[in-house]
mmCIF file of C-alpha atoms in Angstrom:
data_model
loop_
_atom_site.group_PDB
_atom_site.id
_atom_site.type_symbol
_atom_site.label_atom_id
_atom_site.label_comp_id
_atom_site.label_asym_id
_atom_site.label_seq_id
_atom_site.Cartn_x
_atom_site.Cartn_y
_atom_site.Cartn_z
ATOM 1 C CA MET O 1 -3.194 17.928 -15.755
ATOM 2 C CA THR O 2 -6.264 17.006 -13.749
ATOM 3 C CA LEU O 3 -7.596 13.494 -14.086
ATOM 4 C CA ASP O 4 -10.878 12.234 -12.817
ATOM 5 C CA ARG O 5 -11.366 8.556 -12.162
ATOM 6 C CA ALA O 6 -13.952 7.933 -14.889
ATOM 7 C CA SER O 7 -11.884 9.468 -17.684
ATOM 8 C CA VAL O 8 -8.667 7.761 -16.606
ATOM 9 C CA ILE O 9 -10.242 4.331 -16.257
ATOM 10 C CA GLY O 10 -12.109 4.687 -19.526
ATOM 11 C CA GLN O 11 -9.041 5.826 -21.411
ATOM 12 C CA TYR O 12 -6.734 3.079 -20.129
ATOM 13 C CA ARG O 13 -9.170 0.269 -19.396
ATOM 14 C CA LYS O 14 -7.356 -2.385 -21.455
ATOM 15 C CA SER O 15 -3.836 -1.809 -20.166
ATOM 16 C CA ALA O 16 -4.230 -0.231 -16.746
ATOM 17 C CA VAL O 17 -4.100 -1.678 -13.289
ATOM 18 C CA LEU O 18 -5.458 0.036 -10.201
ATOM 19 C CA LEU O 19 -3.364 -0.266 -7.089
ATOM 20 C CA ILE O 20 -3.957 0.853 -3.547
ATOM 21 C CA GLY O 21 -0.717 1.288 -1.628
ATOM 22 C CA THR O 22 -0.312 1.736 2.085
ATOM 23 C CA VAL O 23 2.644 1.819 4.403
ATOM 24 C CA ALA O 24 2.143 0.405 7.859
ATOM 25 C CA LEU O 25 4.434 1.967 10.451
ATOM 26 C CA SER O 26 5.473 0.023 13.516
ATOM 27 C CA ALA O 27 6.654 1.592 16.750
ATOM 28 C CA ALA O 28 10.112 1.216 18.250
ATOM 29 C CA LEU O 29 11.165 1.918 21.819
ATOM 30 C CA SER O 30 12.983 5.105 22.666
ATOM 31 C CA SER O 31 16.534 4.884 23.956
ATOM 32 C CA ASP O 32 15.781 6.132 27.482
ATOM 33 C CA GLY O 33 12.411 4.599 28.215
ATOM 34 C CA TYR O 34 9.136 3.842 26.586
ATOM 35 C CA ALA O 35 7.450 6.146 24.135
ATOM 36 C CA ARG O 36 4.009 5.487 22.761
ATOM 37 C CA ILE O 37 3.825 5.824 19.018
ATOM 38 C CA ILE O 38 0.275 5.828 17.735
ATOM 39 C CA VAL O 39 -0.414 5.681 14.014
ATOM 40 C CA GLU O 40 -3.533 7.826 13.710
ATOM 41 C CA ARG O 41 -3.543 7.552 9.898
ATOM 42 C CA PRO O 42 -1.179 5.341 7.855
ATOM 43 C CA LEU O 43 0.794 6.618 4.889
ATOM 44 C CA ASP O 44 -1.418 5.868 1.888
ATOM 45 C CA PHE O 45 -0.426 6.271 -1.747
ATOM 46 C CA GLY O 46 -4.083 6.140 -2.727
ATOM 47 C CA THR O 47 -5.543 4.492 -5.762
ATOM 48 C CA ILE O 48 -3.129 4.737 -8.636
ATOM 49 C CA LEU O 49 -3.402 3.753 -12.255
ATOM 50 C CA ILE O 50 -0.464 2.501 -14.292
ATOM 51 C CA SER O 51 -1.039 3.572 -17.880
ATOM 52 C CA ASP O 52 2.393 2.604 -19.218
ATOM 53 C CA HIS O 53 4.057 -0.492 -17.810
ATOM 54 C CA SER O 54 7.182 -0.061 -19.933
ATOM 55 C CA GLN O 55 8.625 2.920 -18.049
ATOM 56 C CA ALA O 56 9.722 3.452 -14.463
ATOM 57 C CA SER O 57 7.312 5.633 -12.499
ATOM 58 C CA ARG O 58 7.037 7.194 -9.054
ATOM 59 C CA VAL O 59 4.302 8.295 -6.701
ATOM 60 C CA GLN O 60 5.320 10.748 -3.981
ATOM 61 C CA VAL O 61 3.247 11.817 -0.994
ATOM 62 C CA LYS O 62 4.994 14.606 0.895
ATOM 63 C CA ALA O 63 4.785 14.959 4.668
ATOM 64 C CA ASN O 64 2.527 18.011 4.156
ATOM 65 C CA GLY O 65 0.057 15.851 2.199
ATOM 66 C CA GLN O 66 0.828 17.097 -1.308
ATOM 67 C CA SER O 67 1.261 14.365 -3.889
ATOM 68 C CA ALA O 68 2.995 14.091 -7.243
ATOM 69 C CA THR O 69 3.529 11.442 -9.889
ATOM 70 C CA ASN O 70 5.894 10.989 -12.785
ATOM 71 C CA GLY O 71 6.209 8.455 -15.559
ATOM 72 C CA GLY O 72 3.316 6.260 -16.625
ATOM 73 C CA VAL O 73 1.377 6.394 -13.375
ATOM 74 C CA HIS O 74 -1.580 8.569 -12.379
ATOM 75 C CA LEU O 75 -3.026 9.243 -8.951
ATOM 76 C CA VAL O 76 -6.754 8.608 -9.091
ATOM 77 C CA THR O 77 -7.721 9.295 -5.478
ATOM 78 C CA GLY O 78 -6.910 9.006 -1.797
ATOM 79 C CA ALA O 79 -3.208 9.753 -1.237
ATOM 80 C CA GLN O 80 -2.410 11.006 2.270
ATOM 81 C CA ALA O 81 0.580 11.403 4.558
ATOM 82 C CA ALA O 82 0.782 9.391 7.760
ATOM 83 C CA SER O 83 -0.267 11.117 10.959
ATOM 84 C CA ILE O 84 1.661 9.916 14.006
ATOM 85 C CA MET O 85 1.142 10.851 17.658
ATOM 86 C CA LEU O 86 4.125 10.462 19.971
ATOM 87 C CA SER O 87 3.289 10.383 23.674
ATOM 88 C CA SER O 88 4.708 9.407 27.078
ATOM 89 C CA LEU O 89 7.795 11.500 26.401
ATOM 90 C CA PRO O 90 9.424 14.137 28.637
ATOM 91 C CA ALA O 91 7.604 17.476 28.481
ATOM 92 C CA GLN O 92 9.036 20.278 26.344
ATOM 93 C CA THR O 93 11.887 18.225 24.948
ATOM 94 C CA ASN O 94 13.467 17.976 21.506
ATOM 95 C CA VAL O 95 12.925 14.459 20.212
ATOM 96 C CA ALA O 96 14.973 12.984 17.358
ATOM 97 C CA VAL O 97 12.920 10.904 14.930
ATOM 98 C CA SER O 98 14.265 8.344 12.497
ATOM 99 C CA THR O 99 12.547 5.843 10.248
ATOM 100 C CA ASN O 100 13.706 2.659 8.635
ATOM 101 C CA ILE O 101 12.209 0.846 5.680
ATOM 102 C CA ILE O 102 12.243 -2.759 6.880
ATOM 103 C CA THR O 103 11.616 -4.430 3.529
ATOM 104 C CA PRO O 104 11.328 -2.000 0.607
ATOM 105 C CA GLN O 105 9.506 -4.485 -1.638
ATOM 106 C CA MET O 106 5.759 -3.978 -1.455
ATOM 107 C CA SER O 107 3.582 -7.042 -0.968
ATOM 108 C CA HIS O 108 0.170 -8.027 -2.267
ATOM 109 C CA SER O 109 -1.774 -10.711 -0.377
ATOM 110 C CA ASN O 110 1.343 -11.173 1.816
ATOM 111 C CA LEU O 111 3.504 -12.033 -1.209
ATOM 112 C CA ALA O 112 6.336 -9.737 -2.287
ATOM 113 C CA VAL O 113 5.758 -8.152 -5.689
ATOM 114 C CA SER O 114 8.847 -7.566 -7.761
ATOM 115 C CA GLY O 115 8.943 -4.088 -9.256
ATOM 116 C CA ILE O 116 7.034 -2.000 -6.685
ATOM 117 C CA LYS O 117 9.027 -0.690 -3.741
ATOM 118 C CA LEU O 118 9.121 2.049 -1.146
ATOM 119 C CA ILE O 119 12.293 4.024 -1.807
ATOM 120 C CA GLN O 120 12.038 6.917 0.649
ATOM 121 C CA LEU O 121 10.240 8.183 3.754
ATOM 122 C CA GLU O 122 9.956 11.941 4.363
ATOM 123 C CA HIS O 123 9.555 13.632 7.751
ATOM 124 C CA THR O 124 11.172 16.205 10.009
ATOM 125 C CA ASP O 125 14.222 14.963 11.923
ATOM 126 C CA ARG O 126 13.081 16.511 15.216
ATOM 127 C CA VAL O 127 9.840 17.360 16.966
ATOM 128 C CA PHE O 128 9.278 19.301 20.181
ATOM 129 C CA THR O 129 6.975 17.832 22.818
ATOM 130 C CA ASP O 130 4.266 19.892 24.480
ATOM 131 C CA THR O 131 3.753 20.314 28.237
ATOM 132 C CA LEU O 132 2.148 16.844 28.424
ATOM 133 C CA GLY O 133 4.993 15.091 26.571
ATOM 134 C CA ASN O 134 3.101 14.698 23.295
ATOM 135 C CA ALA O 135 4.224 15.540 19.764
ATOM 136 C CA HIS O 136 2.692 15.171 16.334
ATOM 137 C CA LEU O 137 4.578 13.915 13.268
ATOM 138 C CA ASN O 138 3.569 13.632 9.608
ATOM 139 C CA ILE O 139 5.357 11.150 7.371
ATOM 140 C CA GLY O 140 5.331 11.049 3.595
ATOM 141 C CA GLY O 141 7.119 8.778 1.175
ATOM 142 C CA THR O 142 7.882 7.767 -2.385
ATOM 143 C CA ILE O 143 7.163 4.481 -4.131
ATOM 144 C CA GLU O 144 8.824 3.443 -7.361
ATOM 145 C CA ILE O 145 7.293 1.174 -9.965
ATOM 146 C CA THR O 146 9.902 -0.242 -12.315
ATOM 147 C CA GLY O 147 9.284 -0.682 -16.012
ATOM 148 C CA ASN O 148 7.749 -4.125 -16.407
ATOM 149 C CA PRO O 149 5.736 -5.397 -19.374
ATOM 150 C CA ALA O 150 3.571 -7.531 -17.074
ATOM 151 C CA GLN O 151 0.622 -6.024 -15.272
ATOM 152 C CA TYR O 152 0.456 -5.982 -11.482
ATOM 153 C CA PRO O 153 -2.570 -7.549 -9.783
ATOM 154 C CA ASP O 154 -5.273 -5.200 -8.535
ATOM 155 C CA GLY O 155 -5.542 -4.833 -4.784
ATOM 156 C CA THR O 156 -3.940 -3.422 -1.682
ATOM 157 C CA TYR O 157 -0.153 -3.358 -1.511
ATOM 158 C CA ARG O 158 1.675 -3.004 1.799
ATOM 159 C CA VAL O 159 5.179 -2.375 3.023
ATOM 160 C CA TRP O 160 6.501 -2.080 6.596
ATOM 161 C CA ALA O 161 8.628 0.647 8.128
ATOM 162 C CA SER O 162 9.693 1.352 11.708
ATOM 163 C CA ILE O 163 9.860 4.604 13.677
ATOM 164 C CA GLU O 164 12.433 5.257 16.387
ATOM 165 C CA VAL O 165 12.397 8.193 18.777
ATOM 166 C CA ASN O 166 15.387 9.288 20.855
ATOM 167 C CA TYR O 167 15.462 11.954 23.547
#
Protein backbone atom coordinates (compact mmCIF):
# COMPACT_ATOMS: atom_id res chain seq x y z
CA MET A 1 0.00 0.00 0.00
CA THR A 2 1.44 3.35 -0.99
CA LEU A 3 0.59 6.34 1.15
CA ASP A 4 1.24 9.92 0.32
CA ARG A 5 1.47 12.49 3.07
CA ALA A 6 -1.65 14.46 2.13
CA SER A 7 -3.96 11.44 2.05
CA VAL A 8 -2.59 9.98 5.27
CA ILE A 9 -2.80 13.23 7.20
CA GLY A 10 -6.26 13.98 5.86
CA GLN A 11 -7.56 10.53 6.67
CA TYR A 12 -6.23 10.42 10.24
CA ARG A 13 -6.12 14.09 11.17
CA LYS A 14 -8.14 13.75 14.39
CA SER A 15 -6.31 10.79 15.91
CA ALA A 16 -2.85 10.82 14.37
CA VAL A 17 0.44 12.12 15.62
CA LEU A 18 3.45 12.80 13.43
CA LEU A 19 6.79 11.81 14.85
CA ILE A 20 10.30 12.28 13.58
CA GLY A 21 12.70 9.74 15.05
CA THR A 22 16.45 9.80 14.90
CA VAL A 23 19.17 7.76 16.50
CA ALA A 24 22.37 9.55 17.36
CA LEU A 25 25.40 7.27 17.37
CA SER A 26 28.39 8.04 19.55
CA ALA A 27 31.89 6.77 18.91
CA ALA A 28 33.83 4.43 21.17
CA LEU A 29 37.57 3.80 21.18
CA SER A 30 38.97 0.69 19.58
CA SER A 31 40.73 -1.84 21.77
CA ASP A 32 44.21 -1.32 20.30
CA GLY A 33 44.30 2.40 19.65
CA TYR A 34 42.15 5.20 18.43
CA ALA A 35 39.71 4.85 15.58
CA ARG A 36 37.80 7.77 14.18
CA ILE A 37 34.12 7.09 13.81
CA ILE A 38 32.34 9.74 11.80
CA VAL A 39 28.56 9.74 11.55
CA GLU A 40 28.01 11.02 8.01
CA ARG A 41 24.23 10.52 8.25
CA PRO A 42 22.35 9.48 11.42
CA LEU A 43 19.84 6.66 11.49
CA ASP A 44 16.49 8.35 10.87
CA PHE A 45 13.09 6.69 11.12
CA GLY A 46 11.59 9.56 9.15
CA THR A 47 8.23 11.14 9.69
CA ILE A 48 5.77 8.55 10.87
CA LEU A 49 2.07 8.70 11.54
CA ILE A 50 0.37 6.67 14.25
CA SER A 51 -3.14 5.91 13.05
CA ASP A 52 -4.06 3.44 15.80
CA HIS A 53 -2.72 4.06 19.29
CA SER A 54 -4.32 0.92 20.72
CA GLN A 55 -1.97 -1.59 19.07
CA ALA A 56 1.77 -2.16 19.24
CA SER A 57 3.56 -1.08 16.07
CA ARG A 58 7.06 -1.14 14.62
CA VAL A 59 9.09 0.87 12.15
CA GLN A 60 12.15 -0.85 10.70
CA VAL A 61 14.89 0.74 8.63
CA LYS A 62 17.27 -1.90 7.31
CA ALA A 63 20.99 -1.28 6.89
CA ASN A 64 20.45 -1.24 3.10
CA GLY A 65 17.96 1.63 3.48
CA GLN A 66 14.73 -0.30 2.91
CA SER A 67 11.99 0.43 5.41
CA ALA A 68 8.91 -1.40 6.64
CA THR A 69 6.13 -0.81 9.13
CA ASN A 70 3.58 -2.98 10.86
CA GLY A 71 0.65 -2.29 13.13
CA GLY A 72 -1.02 1.09 13.31
CA VAL A 73 1.91 3.15 12.08
CA HIS A 74 2.67 4.51 8.61
CA LEU A 75 5.90 5.90 7.22
CA VAL A 76 5.17 9.25 5.63
CA THR A 77 8.65 10.27 4.50
CA GLY A 78 12.37 10.41 5.19
CA ALA A 79 13.52 7.09 6.67
CA GLN A 80 17.21 6.35 6.07
CA ALA A 81 19.93 4.10 7.43
CA ALA A 82 22.93 5.61 9.19
CA SER A 83 26.09 6.05 7.16
CA ILE A 84 29.26 5.69 9.23
CA MET A 85 32.87 6.22 8.15
CA LEU A 86 35.54 4.41 10.16
CA SER A 87 39.06 5.78 9.73
CA SER A 88 42.52 5.76 11.33
CA LEU A 89 42.50 1.97 11.36
CA PRO A 90 45.19 -0.44 10.10
CA ALA A 91 45.09 -0.86 6.32
CA GLN A 92 43.46 -3.95 4.83
CA THR A 93 42.30 -5.36 8.15
CA ASN A 94 39.11 -7.10 9.26
CA VAL A 95 37.43 -4.91 11.85
CA ALA A 96 34.77 -6.24 14.24
CA VAL A 97 31.89 -3.84 14.80
CA SER A 98 29.44 -3.92 17.68
CA THR A 99 26.74 -1.51 18.78
CA ASN A 100 25.02 -0.95 22.06
CA ILE A 101 21.72 0.77 22.72
CA ILE A 102 22.57 2.96 25.70
CA THR A 103 19.02 3.83 26.74
CA PRO A 104 16.33 2.19 24.58
CA GLN A 105 13.62 4.67 25.61
CA MET A 106 13.30 7.46 23.06
CA SER A 107 13.18 11.02 24.35
CA HIS A 108 11.31 14.12 23.23
CA SER A 109 12.64 17.52 24.33
CA ASN A 110 15.20 15.63 26.47
CA LEU A 111 12.46 13.83 28.42
CA ALA A 112 12.02 10.07 28.14
CA VAL A 113 8.74 9.06 26.52
CA SER A 114 7.20 5.87 27.79
CA GLY A 115 6.07 3.59 24.99
CA ILE A 116 8.52 4.42 22.18
CA LYS A 117 11.84 2.58 22.22
CA LEU A 118 14.66 1.42 20.00
CA ILE A 119 14.66 -2.37 20.18
CA GLN A 120 17.32 -3.36 17.64
CA LEU A 121 20.23 -2.07 15.57
CA GLU A 122 21.15 -3.84 12.31
CA HIS A 123 24.59 -3.87 10.67
CA THR A 124 27.29 -6.23 9.46
CA ASP A 125 29.50 -7.68 12.21
CA ARG A 126 32.72 -7.05 10.27
CA VAL A 127 34.06 -4.60 7.73
CA PHE A 128 37.33 -4.67 5.80
CA THR A 129 39.45 -1.53 5.69
CA ASP A 130 40.89 -0.19 2.45
CA THR A 131 44.56 0.64 1.80
CA LEU A 132 44.18 3.91 3.75
CA GLY A 133 42.60 2.26 6.81
CA ASN A 134 39.07 3.45 6.07
CA ALA A 135 35.83 1.46 6.03
CA HIS A 136 32.20 2.32 5.48
CA LEU A 137 29.33 0.96 7.60
CA ASN A 138 25.55 1.30 7.27
CA ILE A 139 23.37 0.85 10.34
CA GLY A 140 19.64 0.28 10.42
CA GLY A 141 17.30 -0.32 13.32
CA THR A 142 13.81 -0.99 14.60
CA ILE A 143 11.67 1.13 16.90
CA GLU A 144 8.63 -0.20 18.71
CA ILE A 145 5.63 1.87 19.72
CA THR A 146 3.56 0.14 22.38
CA GLY A 147 -0.21 0.24 22.41
CA ASN A 148 -1.15 3.35 24.37
CA PRO A 149 -4.48 5.18 24.29
CA ALA A 150 -2.73 8.52 24.81
CA GLN A 151 -1.24 10.38 21.89
CA TYR A 152 2.47 11.15 21.75
CA PRO A 153 3.56 14.77 21.31
CA ASP A 154 4.62 15.87 17.84
CA GLY A 155 8.31 16.53 17.37
CA THR A 156 11.73 14.97 17.11
CA TYR A 157 12.45 11.90 19.20
CA ARG A 158 16.01 10.79 19.93
CA VAL A 159 17.78 7.81 21.40
CA TRP A 160 21.52 7.19 21.89
CA ALA A 161 23.60 4.20 20.84
CA SER A 162 27.34 3.57 20.85
CA ILE A 163 29.61 1.95 18.26
CA GLU A 164 32.72 -0.03 19.17
CA VAL A 165 35.34 -1.23 16.72
CA ASN A 166 37.93 -3.91 17.51
CA TYR A 167 40.84 -4.99 15.34
